[in-house]
XYZ file of C-alpha atoms in Angstrom:
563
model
C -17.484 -16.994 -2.482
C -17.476 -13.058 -3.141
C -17.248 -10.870 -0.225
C -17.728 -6.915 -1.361
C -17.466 -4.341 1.340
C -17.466 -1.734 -0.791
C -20.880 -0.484 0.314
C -20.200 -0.764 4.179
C -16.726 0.563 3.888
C -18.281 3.833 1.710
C -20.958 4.622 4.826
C -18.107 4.357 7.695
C -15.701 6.832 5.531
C -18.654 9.058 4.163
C -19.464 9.392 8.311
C -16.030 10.468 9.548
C -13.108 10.209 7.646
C 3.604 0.817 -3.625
C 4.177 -8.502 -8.345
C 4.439 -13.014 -10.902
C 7.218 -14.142 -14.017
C 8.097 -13.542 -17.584
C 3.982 -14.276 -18.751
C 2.974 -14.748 -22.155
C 0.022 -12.527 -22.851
C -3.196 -14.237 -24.578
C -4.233 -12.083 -27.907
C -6.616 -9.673 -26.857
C -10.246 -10.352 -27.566
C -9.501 -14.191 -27.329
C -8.610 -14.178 -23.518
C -11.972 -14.945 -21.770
C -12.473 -17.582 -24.466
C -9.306 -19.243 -23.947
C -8.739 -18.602 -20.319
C -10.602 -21.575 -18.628
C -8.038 -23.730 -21.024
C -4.969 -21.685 -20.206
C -5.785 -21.722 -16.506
C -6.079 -25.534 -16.905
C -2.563 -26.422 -18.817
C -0.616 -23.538 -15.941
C -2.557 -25.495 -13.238
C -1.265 -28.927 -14.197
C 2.552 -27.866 -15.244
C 2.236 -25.656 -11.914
C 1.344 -28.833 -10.377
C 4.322 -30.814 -11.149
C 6.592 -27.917 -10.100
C 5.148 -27.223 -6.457
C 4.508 -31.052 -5.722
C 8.799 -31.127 -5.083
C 9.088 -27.376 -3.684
C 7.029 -27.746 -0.873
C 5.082 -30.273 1.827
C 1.731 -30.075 2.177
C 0.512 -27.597 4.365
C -1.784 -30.472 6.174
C 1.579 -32.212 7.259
C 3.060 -28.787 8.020
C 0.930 -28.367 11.676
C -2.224 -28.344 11.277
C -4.078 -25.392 12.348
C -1.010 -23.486 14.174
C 0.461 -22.421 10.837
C -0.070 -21.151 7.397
C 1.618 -21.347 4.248
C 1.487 -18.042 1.797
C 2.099 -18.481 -1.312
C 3.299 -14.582 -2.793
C 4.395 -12.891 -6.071
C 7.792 -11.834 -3.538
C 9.243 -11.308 -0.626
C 9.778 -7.921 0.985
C 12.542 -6.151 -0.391
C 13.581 -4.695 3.497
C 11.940 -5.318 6.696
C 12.925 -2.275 7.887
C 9.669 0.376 7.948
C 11.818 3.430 7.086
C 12.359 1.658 3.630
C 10.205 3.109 0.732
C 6.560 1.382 0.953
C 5.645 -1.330 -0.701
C 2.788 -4.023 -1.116
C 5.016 -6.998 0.634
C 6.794 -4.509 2.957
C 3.433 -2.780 4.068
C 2.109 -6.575 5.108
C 5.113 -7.100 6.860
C 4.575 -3.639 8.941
C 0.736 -5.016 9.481
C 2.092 -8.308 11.208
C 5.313 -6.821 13.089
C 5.584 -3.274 14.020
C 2.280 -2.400 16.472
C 1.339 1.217 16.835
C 0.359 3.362 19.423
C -3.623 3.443 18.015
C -5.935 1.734 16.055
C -9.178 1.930 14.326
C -11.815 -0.465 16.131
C -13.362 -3.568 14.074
C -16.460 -3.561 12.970
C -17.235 -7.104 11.100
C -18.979 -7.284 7.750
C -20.946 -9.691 5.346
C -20.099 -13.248 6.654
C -18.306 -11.892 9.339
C -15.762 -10.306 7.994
C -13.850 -7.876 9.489
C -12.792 -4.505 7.983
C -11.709 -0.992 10.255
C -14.502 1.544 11.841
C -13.260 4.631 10.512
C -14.960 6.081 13.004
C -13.524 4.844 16.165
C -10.193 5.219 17.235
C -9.206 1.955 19.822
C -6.142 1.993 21.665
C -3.065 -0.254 20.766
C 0.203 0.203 22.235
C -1.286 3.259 23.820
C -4.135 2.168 26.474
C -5.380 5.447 25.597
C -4.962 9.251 24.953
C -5.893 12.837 25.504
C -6.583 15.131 22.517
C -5.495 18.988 23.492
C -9.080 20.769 22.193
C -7.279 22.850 20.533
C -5.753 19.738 18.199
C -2.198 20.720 18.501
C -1.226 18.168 20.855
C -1.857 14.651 22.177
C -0.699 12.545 25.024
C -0.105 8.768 24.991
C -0.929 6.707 28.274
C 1.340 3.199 27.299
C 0.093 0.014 28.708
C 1.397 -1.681 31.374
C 3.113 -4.821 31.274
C 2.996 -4.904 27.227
C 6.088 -7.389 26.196
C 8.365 -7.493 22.403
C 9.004 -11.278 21.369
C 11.961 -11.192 23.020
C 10.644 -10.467 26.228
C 11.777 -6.627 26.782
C 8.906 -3.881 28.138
C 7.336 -1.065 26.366
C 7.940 2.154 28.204
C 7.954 5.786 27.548
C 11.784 5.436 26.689
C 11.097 2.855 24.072
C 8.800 5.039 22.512
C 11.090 8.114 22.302
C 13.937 5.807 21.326
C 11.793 5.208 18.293
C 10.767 8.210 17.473
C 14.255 9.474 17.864
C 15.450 7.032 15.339
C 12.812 7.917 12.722
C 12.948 10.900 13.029
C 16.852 10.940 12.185
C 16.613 8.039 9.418
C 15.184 10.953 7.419
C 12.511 8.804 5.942
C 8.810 7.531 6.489
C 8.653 8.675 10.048
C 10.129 12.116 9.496
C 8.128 12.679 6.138
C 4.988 12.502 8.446
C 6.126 14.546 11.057
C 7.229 17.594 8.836
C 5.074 16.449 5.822
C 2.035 16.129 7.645
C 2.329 17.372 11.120
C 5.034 20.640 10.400
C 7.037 19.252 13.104
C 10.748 21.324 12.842
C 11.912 20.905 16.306
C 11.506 17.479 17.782
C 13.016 18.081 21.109
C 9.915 20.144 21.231
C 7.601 17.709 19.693
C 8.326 14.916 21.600
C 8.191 14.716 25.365
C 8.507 11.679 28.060
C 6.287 12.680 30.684
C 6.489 9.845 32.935
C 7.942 6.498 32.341
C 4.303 5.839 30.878
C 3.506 8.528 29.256
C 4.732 10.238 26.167
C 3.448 13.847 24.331
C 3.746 15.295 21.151
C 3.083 18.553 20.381
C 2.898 20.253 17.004
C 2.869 23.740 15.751
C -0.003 24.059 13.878
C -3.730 22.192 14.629
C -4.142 18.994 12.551
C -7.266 17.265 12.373
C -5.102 14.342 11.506
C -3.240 14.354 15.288
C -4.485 11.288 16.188
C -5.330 9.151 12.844
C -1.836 9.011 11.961
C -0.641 7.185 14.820
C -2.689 4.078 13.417
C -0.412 3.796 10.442
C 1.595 0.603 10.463
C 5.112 3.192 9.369
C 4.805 4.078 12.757
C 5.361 0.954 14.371
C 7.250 1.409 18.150
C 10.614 -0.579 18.297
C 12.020 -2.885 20.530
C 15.032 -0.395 21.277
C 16.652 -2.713 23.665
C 17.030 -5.153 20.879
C 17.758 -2.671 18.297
C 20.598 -1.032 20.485
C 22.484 -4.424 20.593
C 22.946 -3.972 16.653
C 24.490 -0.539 17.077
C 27.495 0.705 15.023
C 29.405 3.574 14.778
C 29.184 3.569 10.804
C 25.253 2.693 11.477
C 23.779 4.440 14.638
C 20.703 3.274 13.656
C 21.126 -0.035 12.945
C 19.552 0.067 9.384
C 21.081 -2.998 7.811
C 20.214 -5.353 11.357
C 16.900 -3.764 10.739
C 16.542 -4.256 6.785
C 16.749 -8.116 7.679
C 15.649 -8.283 11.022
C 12.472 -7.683 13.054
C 12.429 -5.999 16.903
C 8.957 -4.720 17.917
C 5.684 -5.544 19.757
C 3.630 -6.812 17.236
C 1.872 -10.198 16.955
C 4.367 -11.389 15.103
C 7.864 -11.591 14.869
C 9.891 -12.329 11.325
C 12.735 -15.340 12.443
C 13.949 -16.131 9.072
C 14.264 -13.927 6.188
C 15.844 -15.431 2.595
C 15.191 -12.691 0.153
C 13.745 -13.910 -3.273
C 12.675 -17.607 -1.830
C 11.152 -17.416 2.199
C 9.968 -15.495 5.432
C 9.165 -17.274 8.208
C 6.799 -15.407 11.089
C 7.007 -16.609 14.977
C 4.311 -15.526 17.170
C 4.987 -13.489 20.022
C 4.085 -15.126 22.837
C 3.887 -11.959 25.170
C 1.657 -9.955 22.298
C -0.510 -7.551 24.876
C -4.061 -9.044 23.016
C -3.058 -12.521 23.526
C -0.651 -14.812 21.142
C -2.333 -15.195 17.601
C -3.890 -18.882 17.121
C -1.351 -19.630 14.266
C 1.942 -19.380 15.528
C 3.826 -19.743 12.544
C 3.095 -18.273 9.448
C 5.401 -19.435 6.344
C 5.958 -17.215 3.142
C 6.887 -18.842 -0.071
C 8.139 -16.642 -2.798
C 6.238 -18.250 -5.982
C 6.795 -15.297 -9.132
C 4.857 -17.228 -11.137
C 1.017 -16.533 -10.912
C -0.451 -20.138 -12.065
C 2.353 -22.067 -9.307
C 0.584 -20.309 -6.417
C -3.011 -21.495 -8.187
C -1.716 -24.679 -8.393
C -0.079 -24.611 -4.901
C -3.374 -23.568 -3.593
C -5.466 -26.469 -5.534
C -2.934 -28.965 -4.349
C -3.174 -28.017 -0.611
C 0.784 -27.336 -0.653
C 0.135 -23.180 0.751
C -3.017 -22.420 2.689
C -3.531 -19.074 1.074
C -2.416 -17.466 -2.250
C -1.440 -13.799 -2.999
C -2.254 -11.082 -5.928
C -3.956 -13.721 -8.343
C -4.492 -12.817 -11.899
C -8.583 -11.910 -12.025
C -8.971 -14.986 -14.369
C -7.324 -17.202 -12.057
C -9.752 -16.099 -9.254
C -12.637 -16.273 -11.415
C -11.985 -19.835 -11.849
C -11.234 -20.554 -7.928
C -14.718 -19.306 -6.924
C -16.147 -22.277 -8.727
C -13.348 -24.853 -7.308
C -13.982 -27.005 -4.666
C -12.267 -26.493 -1.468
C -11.279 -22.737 -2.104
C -12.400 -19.582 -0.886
C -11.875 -16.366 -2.890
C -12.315 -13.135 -0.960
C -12.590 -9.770 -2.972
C -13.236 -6.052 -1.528
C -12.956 -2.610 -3.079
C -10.965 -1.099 -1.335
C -8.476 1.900 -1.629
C -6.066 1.142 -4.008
C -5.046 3.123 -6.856
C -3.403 1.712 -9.975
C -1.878 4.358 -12.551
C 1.278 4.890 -14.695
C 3.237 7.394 -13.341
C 5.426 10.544 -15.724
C 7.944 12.337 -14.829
C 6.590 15.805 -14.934
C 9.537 17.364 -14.404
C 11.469 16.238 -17.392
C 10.470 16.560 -20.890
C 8.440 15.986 -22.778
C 6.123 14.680 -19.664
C 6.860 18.593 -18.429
C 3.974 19.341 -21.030
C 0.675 19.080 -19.967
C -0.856 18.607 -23.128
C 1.469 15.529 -23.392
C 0.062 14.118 -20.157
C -3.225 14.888 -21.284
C -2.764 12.760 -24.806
C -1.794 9.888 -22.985
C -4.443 9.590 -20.777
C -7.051 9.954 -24.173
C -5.199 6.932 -25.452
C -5.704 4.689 -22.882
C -8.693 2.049 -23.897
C -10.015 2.101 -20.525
C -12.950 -0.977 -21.269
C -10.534 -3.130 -22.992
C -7.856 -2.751 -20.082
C -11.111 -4.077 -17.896
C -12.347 -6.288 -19.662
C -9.122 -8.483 -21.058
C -7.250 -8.165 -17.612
C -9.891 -7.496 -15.088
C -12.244 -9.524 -16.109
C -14.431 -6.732 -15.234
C -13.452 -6.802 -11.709
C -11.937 -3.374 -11.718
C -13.137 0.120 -11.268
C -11.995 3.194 -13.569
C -9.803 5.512 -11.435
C -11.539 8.891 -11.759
C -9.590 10.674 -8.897
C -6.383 10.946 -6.873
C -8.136 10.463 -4.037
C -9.751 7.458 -3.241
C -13.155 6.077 -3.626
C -13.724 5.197 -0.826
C -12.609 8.125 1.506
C -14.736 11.216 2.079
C -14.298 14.448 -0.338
C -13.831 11.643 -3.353
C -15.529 13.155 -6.410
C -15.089 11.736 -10.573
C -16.902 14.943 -11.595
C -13.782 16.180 -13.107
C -12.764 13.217 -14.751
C -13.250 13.583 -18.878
C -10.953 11.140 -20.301
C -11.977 8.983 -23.082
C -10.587 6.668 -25.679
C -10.336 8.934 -28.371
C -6.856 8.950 -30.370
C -7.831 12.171 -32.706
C -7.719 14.122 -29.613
C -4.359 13.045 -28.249
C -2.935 13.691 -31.786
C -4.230 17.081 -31.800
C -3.034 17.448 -27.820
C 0.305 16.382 -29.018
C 0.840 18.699 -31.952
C 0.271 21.576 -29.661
C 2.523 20.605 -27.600
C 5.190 20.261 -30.403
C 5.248 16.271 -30.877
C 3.026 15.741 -34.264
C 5.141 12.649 -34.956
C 5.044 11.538 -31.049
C 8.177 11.078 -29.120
C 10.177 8.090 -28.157
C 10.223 7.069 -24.020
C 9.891 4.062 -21.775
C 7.580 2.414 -19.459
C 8.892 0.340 -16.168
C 7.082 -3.048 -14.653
C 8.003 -4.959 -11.966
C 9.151 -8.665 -13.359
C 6.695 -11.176 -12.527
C 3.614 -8.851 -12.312
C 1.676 -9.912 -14.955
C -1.083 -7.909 -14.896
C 1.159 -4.829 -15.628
C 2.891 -6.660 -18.262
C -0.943 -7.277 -19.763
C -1.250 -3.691 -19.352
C 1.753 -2.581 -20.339
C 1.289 -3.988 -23.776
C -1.401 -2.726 -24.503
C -0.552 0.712 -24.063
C 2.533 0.163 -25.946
C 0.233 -0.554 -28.539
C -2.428 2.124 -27.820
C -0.208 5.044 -27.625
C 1.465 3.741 -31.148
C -1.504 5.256 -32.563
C -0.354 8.648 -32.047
C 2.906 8.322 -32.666
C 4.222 7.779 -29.004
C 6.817 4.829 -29.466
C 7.541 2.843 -25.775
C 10.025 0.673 -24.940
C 9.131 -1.880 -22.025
C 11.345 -1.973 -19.261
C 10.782 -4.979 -17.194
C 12.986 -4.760 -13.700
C 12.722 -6.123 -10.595
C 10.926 -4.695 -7.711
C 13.394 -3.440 -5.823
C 15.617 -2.140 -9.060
C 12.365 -0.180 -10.061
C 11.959 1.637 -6.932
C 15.004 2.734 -6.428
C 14.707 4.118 -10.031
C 11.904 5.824 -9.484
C 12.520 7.595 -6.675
C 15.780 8.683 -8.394
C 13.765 9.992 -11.139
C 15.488 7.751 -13.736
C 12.543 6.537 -15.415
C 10.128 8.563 -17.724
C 7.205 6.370 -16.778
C 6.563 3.420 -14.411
C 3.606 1.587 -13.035
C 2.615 2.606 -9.640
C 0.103 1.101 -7.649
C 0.081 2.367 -3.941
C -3.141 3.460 -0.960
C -3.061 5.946 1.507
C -3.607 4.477 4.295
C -5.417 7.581 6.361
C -9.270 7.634 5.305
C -8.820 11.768 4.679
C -8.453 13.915 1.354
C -5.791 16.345 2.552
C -4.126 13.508 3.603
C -4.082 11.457 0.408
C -3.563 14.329 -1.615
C -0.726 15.396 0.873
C 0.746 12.056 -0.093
C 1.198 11.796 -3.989
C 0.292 15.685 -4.523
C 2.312 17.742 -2.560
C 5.429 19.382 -4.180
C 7.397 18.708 -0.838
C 6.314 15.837 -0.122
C 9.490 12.967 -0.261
C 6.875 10.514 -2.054
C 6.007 12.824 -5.225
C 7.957 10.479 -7.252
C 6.188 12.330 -10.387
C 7.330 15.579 -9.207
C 4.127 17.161 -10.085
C 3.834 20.439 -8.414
C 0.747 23.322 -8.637
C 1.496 25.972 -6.094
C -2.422 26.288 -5.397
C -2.503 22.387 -4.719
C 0.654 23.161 -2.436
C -1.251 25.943 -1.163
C -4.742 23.936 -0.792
C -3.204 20.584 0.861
C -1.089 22.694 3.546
C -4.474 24.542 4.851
C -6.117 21.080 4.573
C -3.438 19.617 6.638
C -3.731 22.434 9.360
C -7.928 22.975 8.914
C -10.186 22.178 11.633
C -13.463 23.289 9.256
C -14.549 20.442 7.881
C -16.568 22.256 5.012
C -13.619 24.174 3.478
C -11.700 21.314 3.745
C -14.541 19.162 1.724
C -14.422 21.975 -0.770
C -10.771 23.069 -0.972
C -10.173 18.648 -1.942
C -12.831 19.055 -4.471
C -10.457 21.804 -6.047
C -7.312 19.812 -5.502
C -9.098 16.862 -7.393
C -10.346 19.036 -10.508
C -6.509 20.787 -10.721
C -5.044 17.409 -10.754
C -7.479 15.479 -13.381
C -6.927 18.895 -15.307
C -2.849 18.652 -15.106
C -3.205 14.840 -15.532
C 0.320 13.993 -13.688
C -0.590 10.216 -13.705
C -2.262 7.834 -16.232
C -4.809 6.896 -14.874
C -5.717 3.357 -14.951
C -7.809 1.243 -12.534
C -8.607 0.258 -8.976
C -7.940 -3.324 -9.034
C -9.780 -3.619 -5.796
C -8.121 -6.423 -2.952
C -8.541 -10.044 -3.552
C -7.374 -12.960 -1.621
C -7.342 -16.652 -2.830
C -7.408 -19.294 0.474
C -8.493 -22.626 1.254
C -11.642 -22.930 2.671
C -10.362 -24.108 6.017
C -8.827 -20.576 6.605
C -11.147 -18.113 8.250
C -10.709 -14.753 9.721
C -10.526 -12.837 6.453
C -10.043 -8.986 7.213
C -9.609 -5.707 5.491
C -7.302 -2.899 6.282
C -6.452 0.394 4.307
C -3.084 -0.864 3.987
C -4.017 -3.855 2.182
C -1.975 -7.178 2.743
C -2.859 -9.559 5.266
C -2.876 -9.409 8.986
C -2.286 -12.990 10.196
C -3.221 -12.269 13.697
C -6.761 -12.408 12.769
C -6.653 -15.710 10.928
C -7.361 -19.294 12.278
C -7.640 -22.698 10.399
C -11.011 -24.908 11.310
């Protein structure tokens, strides 16, 4: 069963508006032929491996919980830490926010966000200043955490006080995004109900923002009992713990083999219909197929796009599959040499073979990525994209730029993500042909971003959203020369220049034209490879309904039920 929402999603934004183990990787041009067979002997061995791991998710509880099968746990619960794909479901299920886009549902009634109206969440509701330079929260009444403790105007502060000094996510969109330097005189409690923040400049992003899961409002009572003088913030309770108002509530957390959500009980739009949610850790892709098949998980995660070919046609299984607003690329360091060079970046991006990387791994269930910013948000344009397969013009690139013979580096996966690995080989391969010799660095998720964000590594897969359906903001995100999250250090003063007046504009037609600019400086400077958007799929069984579709990907179990 194929779901696309690509088309629906497109209308809303065009109105308004960061894993599977050691794979062996079929000879190209022979994997769709041998693929049904492959999938086949994995299935069976996978089989015999899950039969012992795990119960059946029928003798588990019946339709009060759920068993996900994933590529990994998250590496922190904590949403300060760096995002990624398992942390950012985590921050879907646990931390609510103040706001949130209303639901609109789609073909077969699924549900996806209505960029165009803003709902309440923790917030009942809220005033906009006209003048978009401030906005006021009004805080439900009565709204509980899982441990039974009341929002309130000082639980809100308390939260932004700590993010604001953890120095990380919350502050990067404050001063990043909002050009907050003062928060004493950003944030104000006005009444025990009511909290303000006020920001220098306008922002046409003042109230979109507040519907990103980062922002998530704590339980500070809990969080203070975990207080230390060596950690006034209690990051290490929080890296393993979870204190907020969401839905859901994380009990148990074994990095590298479980995660166990509890629903809250006192959750302010009623408690969720499956009350416990169980995640398995299963690396390898064809276990979680065969897990799936076998009825020991109710739903599996990041499936190879073989694998879910397959499961459309099995009985029993529902395979769910939208475009959405991811953005797959290999990321260079352009600060170091000899990714410094643009030329260099340029070569690279002529020797990817685009239609074979969609065809052998995709299964032609991908989409080119033409643009930083995504396809699916407003100001998107591929007009400036004019990369080809064409070797003779990297080589020629490459001797400008002082490498005739090529140049040695190395390219970082995460272990167990197979469909980089696919990739990853072939452009080992590919760039050969000009002389560009790679060595493949497989490390684990949590090794590679720490890497990365250290700058350690030449070049490393990245696939990451933005979660806010606006240019300036996505551009603001990967772009921007100050922003915390550049990890490729790619920096154009105009770009600087273009994203800060988007960031601050309330014209909407120089801010349309001033992202079209952004988008032809950046295909022109070619900071990233770029690769593909592998779109958002989700393997369940066909007992599990409630599919949905947010921009941060992942799944949000509160909207899930089991017939």
């Amino acid at each position: 069963m194929l779901r696309n929402l690509s088309a629906g999603i497109s209308a809303v934004a065009r109105a308004n508006p960061l894993f599977p183990g050691a794979p062996r990787v079929p000879p190209r041009g022979t994997i769709a032929a041998s693929a049904a067979a492959t999938f086949l002997t994995a299935t069976l061995l996978g089989a015999t491996l899950v039969a012992g791991f795990a119960p059946s998710a029928h003798a588990q509880g019946a339709k009060t919980t759920l068993v996900v099968a994933a590529p990994r746990t998250p590496e922190s619960l904590d949403q300060e830490y760096p995002p990624t794909e398992a942390g950012h479901e985590v921050r879907r299920n646990v931390n609510e926010r103040l706001l949130a886009y209303a639901q609109k549902k789609g073909e077969e009634g699924t549900l996806y966000e209505d960029f165009t109206t803003i709902a309440g969440a923790l917030a009942e509701s809220y005033d906009l200043s006209p003048d978009k330079k401030s906005i006021t929260f009004h805080l439900r009444k009565g709204v509980k955490s899982y441990r039974g403790n009341e929002l309130n105007a000082d639980t809100v502060m308390w939260s932004f006080e700590r993010g604001w000094n953890m120095k990380s996510n919350f502050h990067w969109y404050m001063t990043q995004i909002f050009k907050i330097e003062d928060p004493k005189a950003a944030f104000t409690k006005i009444d025990d109900y009511t909290v303000k923040v006020s920001i220098p400049n306008p922002s046409p992003l003042l109230d979109r923002i507040w519907i990103n899961s980062d922002l998530g409002i704590l339980d500070s009572a809990e969080v203070k009992k975990h207080l230390t003088t060596d950690d006034p913030w209690a990051a290490r309770w929080l890296s393993t713990n979870t204190a907020s108002f969401g839905p859901y509530q994380i009990t148990k957390y074994t990095p590298g083999q479980e995660v166990v959500y509890e629903a809250n009980p006192n959750y302010w739009r009623g408690p969720a219909k499956l009350t416990r949610v169980i995640l398995r850790e299963m690396p390898t892709s064809a276990n979680r197929v065969a897990a799936l098949q076998a009825g020991s998980v109710d739903v599996a995660e990041y499936l190879l796009p073989r694998e879910l070919a397959l499961l459309q046609k099995a009985p029993g299984v529902t395979v769910y599959k939208v475009f959405g607003n991811f953005i797959h690329r290999v990321e260079m360091n352009n600060a170091k040499p000899p990714f410094d060079n643009v030329k260099v970046r340029q070569a690279l991006n002529y020797l990817v073979p685009r239609e074979e990387i969609l065809k052998s791994v995709y299964f032609n269930t991908a989409r080119f990525t033409k643009s930083p910013i995504s396809e699916i948000y407003p100001a998107f344009t591929d007009e400036y994209f004019f990369f080809k397969n064409d070797p003779a013009k990297a080589k020629e690139l490459l001797a400008e730029a002082g490498f005739p013979n090529g140049f040695k580096t190395q390219l970082a996966y995460r272990t167990g993500d197979q469909i980089e690995e696919e990739i990853a080989v072939i452009l080992k391969s590919a760039f050969a042909k000009a002389g560009v010799d790679v060595e493949l660095l497989k490390l684990p998720a949590s090794t590679l971003v720490e890497r990365y964000t250290k700058g350690e590594v030449p070049m490393y897969f990245f696939r990451d959203m933005a979660i806010v359906p606006d240019a300036a903001y996505v551009a603001n995100l990967w772009l921007n020369s100050a922003s915390a999250i550049n990890y490729s250090k790619f920096k154009s003063p105009e770009v600087d220049q273009l994203i800060n007046a988007g960031l601050t504009s309330t014209d909407d037609a120089k801010r349309l034209t001033d992202m079209k600019r952004v988008q032809q400086i950046t295909m022109e400077s070619a900071p990233w490879v770029f690769l593909m958007n592998p779109g958002y799929q989700l393997a369940t069984r066909s007992n599990v309904k409630g599919y949905s579709w947010y921009t941060p990907n992942g799944n949000a179990f509160y909207d899930m039920y089991k017939d």
